[in-house]
Amino acid sequence: MNRWLSMKLSLVTLLALPAMAGCALSSDVGATSEGATTDTQTLLDFVNDPSTDLALLDKTVKLDSRAATGIVAARAGADGIYPSSDDAPFANVAALDAVPYVGSATIAKLQAYALAHPAPASVTVEGVSFSGWQAQAVVWGVNHAAVSELDGFLDARAAKDLVLARPFASVAQTGPVSYVGPSALTALRGHAAAWWTASQKPACAESFVSTVTSELGNLLFMSESDRPFDVVSFPGAGTAAPTAASVLALVNAPSGSTALLRPTADYYAAFEADDAASAAVQATFAADLTDVVYVAVFAPEGSENQALVDVYLVGRTSCGDLVGLHSIAVET
């Protein structure tokens, strides 16, 4: 069978599928910005979603393994990584049908599975189009990124206002935020691939949190009034080494608060009550984290709580998170 006839049969199959599913694929369904019907867009959203990997296509959808491999390879581009900067997502059914070993039967299986298990839908915000996975990745990124990370590619006012307004449940909710317009949304979309990859990584902080938490009942932070510790975690905020400014932004301190770096050894020196617990906590910091810093956060000038200093010891996990300890020092 020649390629033209194969494509023709594939498109005929697509037209027939909604009838089998109990719905009509006609002009009243509505067209997407790409001119595809709603059901066809559901198919494209599915095959372009990074979660639709080789295992899913081969084992669950039960495609011919050659077709499954070809689909994954075609959309990944030359580097073989998806998502990345050279991706080639499928813009239409014809592009999908052009993959070797993909024909009408393959597309029928994909369409049926996509309708039954739809991937996140594409969305347009202020004229900027996001695929479903890009929208999810941007929501994750904006909810987790430090102000300093967002400030690296957004207007500083947009970065600050996004952090103040989070958490977001959808990318559409970021549109009304001050200083977030088409330019900022385009920049956020440009970070979707990195954020999607980061969001899929295992929670490296879990081991640290579990180990340290088990020791905290035996430790206090010594100052004029000894205080207990709690664990702090900032997923996705460890893309760069922490600084006094980045920690200050992450902890949502009151406006006018200031932060200062102190020697890390001074934090450990303030551990009180149990030498074994102190040694275990210090060993966990050394084994699990890098770029560990001691940051003291001071209340705004003139505050009645001026003597209460929030003290943080935080470092980076290998997955790009920030995690550590917090306590309160009384300093008069």
PDB file of N, CA and C in Angstrom, residues 222-258:
ATOM      1  N   MET A 222      20.570  26.487  71.244  1.00  0.00           N
ATOM      2  CA  MET A 222      20.930  27.302  72.413  1.00  0.00           C
ATOM      3  C   MET A 222      21.009  28.780  72.053  1.00  0.00           C
ATOM      4  N   SER A 223      20.341  29.580  72.860  1.00  0.00           N
ATOM      5  CA  SER A 223      20.484  31.039  72.812  1.00  0.00           C
ATOM      6  C   SER A 223      20.081  31.525  74.184  1.00  0.00           C
ATOM      7  N   GLU A 224      19.577  32.731  74.308  1.00  0.00           N
ATOM      8  CA  GLU A 224      19.140  33.192  75.621  1.00  0.00           C
ATOM      9  C   GLU A 224      17.930  32.400  76.125  1.00  0.00           C
ATOM     10  N   SER A 225      17.224  31.770  75.196  1.00  0.00           N
ATOM     11  CA  SER A 225      16.122  30.871  75.539  1.00  0.00           C
ATOM     12  C   SER A 225      16.148  29.739  74.523  1.00  0.00           C
ATOM     13  N   ASP A 226      16.475  28.527  74.966  1.00  0.00           N
ATOM     14  CA  ASP A 226      16.654  27.415  74.029  1.00  0.00           C
ATOM     15  C   ASP A 226      15.324  27.048  73.363  1.00  0.00           C
ATOM     16  N   ARG A 227      15.398  26.765  72.068  1.00  0.00           N
ATOM     17  CA  ARG A 227      14.192  26.495  71.290  1.00  0.00           C
ATOM     18  C   ARG A 227      14.336  25.194  70.486  1.00  0.00           C
ATOM     19  N   PRO A 228      13.201  24.538  70.184  1.00  0.00           N
ATOM     20  CA  PRO A 228      13.247  23.316  69.378  1.00  0.00           C
ATOM     21  C   PRO A 228      13.472  23.637  67.899  1.00  0.00           C
ATOM     22  N   PHE A 229      13.720  22.594  67.131  1.00  0.00           N
ATOM     23  CA  PHE A 229      13.923  22.711  65.687  1.00  0.00           C
ATOM     24  C   PHE A 229      12.706  22.207  64.933  1.00  0.00           C
ATOM     25  N   ASP A 230      12.549  22.692  63.701  1.00  0.00           N
ATOM     26  CA  ASP A 230      11.638  22.061  62.756  1.00  0.00           C
ATOM     27  C   ASP A 230      12.369  21.963  61.417  1.00  0.00           C
ATOM     28  N   VAL A 231      11.918  21.038  60.586  1.00  0.00           N
ATOM     29  CA  VAL A 231      12.529  20.824  59.277  1.00  0.00           C
ATOM     30  C   VAL A 231      11.842  21.717  58.239  1.00  0.00           C
ATOM     31  N   VAL A 232      12.630  22.320  57.358  1.00  0.00           N
ATOM     32  CA  VAL A 232      12.084  23.128  56.267  1.00  0.00           C
ATOM     33  C   VAL A 232      12.501  22.497  54.947  1.00  0.00           C
ATOM     34  N   SER A 233      11.626  22.595  53.957  1.00  0.00           N
ATOM     35  CA  SER A 233      11.905  22.027  52.642  1.00  0.00           C
ATOM     36  C   SER A 233      11.342  22.938  51.569  1.00  0.00           C
ATOM     37  N   PHE A 234      12.140  23.203  50.531  1.00  0.00           N
ATOM     38  CA  PHE A 234      11.731  24.069  49.437  1.00  0.00           C
ATOM     39  C   PHE A 234      11.994  23.338  48.114  1.00  0.00           C
ATOM     40  N   PRO A 235      11.031  22.510  47.672  1.00  0.00           N
ATOM     41  CA  PRO A 235      11.244  21.722  46.445  1.00  0.00           C
ATOM     42  C   PRO A 235      11.516  22.605  45.233  1.00  0.00           C
ATOM     43  N   GLY A 236      12.522  22.223  44.462  1.00  0.00           N
ATOM     44  CA  GLY A 236      12.848  22.935  43.233  1.00  0.00           C
ATOM     45  C   GLY A 236      13.619  24.225  43.414  1.00  0.00           C
ATOM     46  N   ALA A 237      13.875  24.622  44.659  1.00  0.00           N
ATOM     47  CA  ALA A 237      14.533  25.908  44.915  1.00  0.00           C
ATOM     48  C   ALA A 237      16.053  25.798  44.950  1.00  0.00           C
ATOM     49  N   GLY A 238      16.583  24.594  44.720  1.00  0.00           N
ATOM     50  CA  GLY A 238      18.030  24.414  44.803  1.00  0.00           C
ATOM     51  C   GLY A 238      18.727  24.371  43.462  1.00  0.00           C
ATOM     52  N   THR A 239      18.191  25.075  42.471  1.00  0.00           N
ATOM     53  CA  THR A 239      18.867  25.132  41.175  1.00  0.00           C
ATOM     54  C   THR A 239      20.151  25.957  41.243  1.00  0.00           C
ATOM     55  N   ALA A 240      20.269  26.770  42.275  1.00  0.00           N
ATOM     56  CA  ALA A 240      21.492  27.537  42.521  1.00  0.00           C
ATOM     57  C   ALA A 240      21.794  27.463  44.008  1.00  0.00           C
ATOM     58  N   ALA A 241      23.032  27.745  44.358  1.00  0.00           N
ATOM     59  CA  ALA A 241      23.415  27.711  45.767  1.00  0.00           C
ATOM     60  C   ALA A 241      22.601  28.734  46.555  1.00  0.00           C
ATOM     61  N   PRO A 242      22.134  28.380  47.745  1.00  0.00           N
ATOM     62  CA  PRO A 242      21.335  29.327  48.530  1.00  0.00           C
ATOM     63  C   PRO A 242      22.156  30.512  49.002  1.00  0.00           C
ATOM     64  N   THR A 243      21.504  31.626  49.120  1.00  0.00           N
ATOM     65  CA  THR A 243      22.111  32.854  49.636  1.00  0.00           C
ATOM     66  C   THR A 243      21.192  33.417  50.711  1.00  0.00           C
ATOM     67  N   ALA A 244      21.669  34.428  51.404  1.00  0.00           N
ATOM     68  CA  ALA A 244      20.822  35.060  52.406  1.00  0.00           C
ATOM     69  C   ALA A 244      19.561  35.620  51.757  1.00  0.00           C
ATOM     70  N   ALA A 245      19.705  36.225  50.585  1.00  0.00           N
ATOM     71  CA  ALA A 245      18.551  36.820  49.896  1.00  0.00           C
ATOM     72  C   ALA A 245      17.566  35.767  49.428  1.00  0.00           C
ATOM     73  N   SER A 246      18.070  34.651  48.876  1.00  0.00           N
ATOM     74  CA  SER A 246      17.150  33.629  48.365  1.00  0.00           C
ATOM     75  C   SER A 246      16.405  32.941  49.500  1.00  0.00           C
ATOM     76  N   VAL A 247      17.078  32.692  50.611  1.00  0.00           N
ATOM     77  CA  VAL A 247      16.398  32.085  51.757  1.00  0.00           C
ATOM     78  C   VAL A 247      15.365  33.052  52.328  1.00  0.00           C
ATOM     79  N   LEU A 248      15.706  34.322  52.412  1.00  0.00           N
ATOM     80  CA  LEU A 248      14.761  35.326  52.900  1.00  0.00           C
ATOM     81  C   LEU A 248      13.484  35.309  52.071  1.00  0.00           C
ATOM     82  N   ALA A 249      13.633  35.199  50.743  1.00  0.00           N
ATOM     83  CA  ALA A 249      12.462  35.167  49.866  1.00  0.00           C
ATOM     84  C   ALA A 249      11.651  33.897  50.061  1.00  0.00           C
ATOM     85  N   LEU A 250      12.320  32.782  50.256  1.00  0.00           N
ATOM     86  CA  LEU A 250      11.633  31.501  50.369  1.00  0.00           C
ATOM     87  C   LEU A 250      10.808  31.377  51.643  1.00  0.00           C
ATOM     88  N   VAL A 251      11.255  31.990  52.726  1.00  0.00           N
ATOM     89  CA  VAL A 251      10.578  31.791  54.006  1.00  0.00           C
ATOM     90  C   VAL A 251       9.425  32.761  54.222  1.00  0.00           C
ATOM     91  N   ASN A 252       9.166  33.597  53.208  1.00  0.00           N
ATOM     92  CA  ASN A 252       8.038  34.536  53.279  1.00  0.00           C
ATOM     93  C   ASN A 252       8.082  35.383  54.547  1.00  0.00           C
ATOM     94  N   ALA A 253       9.235  35.930  54.829  1.00  0.00           N
ATOM     95  CA  ALA A 253       9.389  36.792  56.002  1.00  0.00           C
ATOM     96  C   ALA A 253       8.589  38.080  55.815  1.00  0.00           C
ATOM     97  N   PRO A 254       8.192  38.718  56.892  1.00  0.00           N
ATOM     98  CA  PRO A 254       7.434  39.967  56.774  1.00  0.00           C
ATOM     99  C   PRO A 254       8.217  41.029  56.001  1.00  0.00           C
ATOM    100  N   SER A 255       7.502  41.893  55.327  1.00  0.00           N
ATOM    101  CA  SER A 255       8.144  42.969  54.587  1.00  0.00           C
ATOM    102  C   SER A 255       9.024  43.797  55.520  1.00  0.00           C
ATOM    103  N   GLY A 256      10.225  44.095  55.072  1.00  0.00           N
ATOM    104  CA  GLY A 256      11.163  44.850  55.890  1.00  0.00           C
ATOM    105  C   GLY A 256      12.134  43.977  56.650  1.00  0.00           C
ATOM    106  N   SER A 257      11.928  42.652  56.614  1.00  0.00           N
ATOM    107  CA  SER A 257      12.872  41.742  57.269  1.00  0.00           C
ATOM    108  C   SER A 257      14.201  41.752  56.528  1.00  0.00           C
ATOM    109  N   THR A 258      15.259  41.424  57.236  1.00  0.00           N
ATOM    110  CA  THR A 258      16.591  41.358  56.640  1.00  0.00           C
ATOM    111  C   THR A 258      17.219  40.006  56.965  1.00  0.00           C
TER     112      THR A 258
END
